[in-house]
């Protein structure tokens, strides 16, 4: 019997699957070296330390019970202390909400501060997960280009002077996804001043800020204004499967997010939040672990950067690799990276074309390459395969 199902909600008309998530399904083959996903290195995830923490946590019955919607208090205290040190002013635990990864925090913030039709400014190229969230929120998304110093705040100021009134400005401030760049200290101050002058929220998305190689990033945008909502996560420095993220914001925003979260999932996992709390509060261990991550990822970033510049020469421009997980490369010979991708897959290598992050022909030759999940010799082989595919274009 054939059934006719009721229609789905109209909001789905504007929502599209992430090109990156779709690509991950295509690159699961064992013969493909994938630089497409933003996955941390599995071998650098502290499995034994997590196992030990889980053993301790499971000795307490509270770890398997429902918890507070805003998150386990001990973890919120730890995040508040860490953020206080980073921002340079006291953050209270009531200004922290723990979420199911930072992606849920992004979704809840959009629901809390963005009305349908409201203007949201994003980076161009943009983090695709943010574009999905703002599309679902029915926001009017406007893009401002970024360069090697982050979002072009002068261009944003020009738009504001012409009458644009955003509810929210979203930027990935440190080691940008996908561009790999870090917003300069001057631009952070300037963006904060614009938020004060024009009355919008800044959503400072910072999942990569701890993964710096040679120099720590400038002080957060939040150190210059209280109109900033900061997002971060344990996924990149501990383990993605913990699904522990958080937002730090003025209490009215946290209260609104907590109310929305009650309707989304009631509460997160007390077990994984307590595991994260144990790891984040163990300062000697965490310092050594972060040192290892920075050294290993720094070596991989340098290997990929060197392989690309040596192999392609003037035919490719490559972004700096000072931290995070990504390199942004642009072919200067007119090659369309989207058209190159199928040939690259045939040669056993994958990347994400630049136009997955911005629908503009200026990014036609661009690609995002993740260096985190492969060792240097594998990255060299990936670049060799990419060059072979490019030679046929």
PDB file of C-alpha atoms in Angstrom, residues 28 41 45 49 61 80 84 90 103 109 153 212 251 276 313 346:
ATOM      1  CA  UNK A  28      36.015   6.198   4.076  1.00  0.00           C
ATOM      2  CA  UNK A  41      44.571  12.474  15.363  1.00  0.00           C
ATOM      3  CA  UNK A  45      43.586  11.088  21.953  1.00  0.00           C
ATOM      4  CA  UNK A  49      43.829   8.834  30.778  1.00  0.00           C
ATOM      5  CA  UNK A  61      26.283   7.052  41.271  1.00  0.00           C
ATOM      6  CA  UNK A  80      34.907  29.554  34.477  1.00  0.00           C
ATOM      7  CA  UNK A  84      38.739  34.038  33.689  1.00  0.00           C
ATOM      8  CA  UNK A  90      36.268  37.059  36.686  1.00  0.00           C
ATOM      9  CA  UNK A 103      27.873  22.808  17.727  1.00  0.00           C
ATOM     10  CA  UNK A 109      22.762  30.732  20.864  1.00  0.00           C
ATOM     11  CA  UNK A 153      36.602  44.820  10.329  1.00  0.00           C
ATOM     12  CA  UNK A 212      49.048  26.961  18.862  1.00  0.00           C
ATOM     13  CA  UNK A 251      23.966  35.526  32.548  1.00  0.00           C
ATOM     14  CA  UNK A 276      36.190  16.037  31.084  1.00  0.00           C
ATOM     15  CA  UNK A 313      55.733  26.288  -6.314  1.00  0.00           C
ATOM     16  CA  UNK A 346      40.703   8.521  -8.246  1.00  0.00           C
TER      17      UNK A 346
END
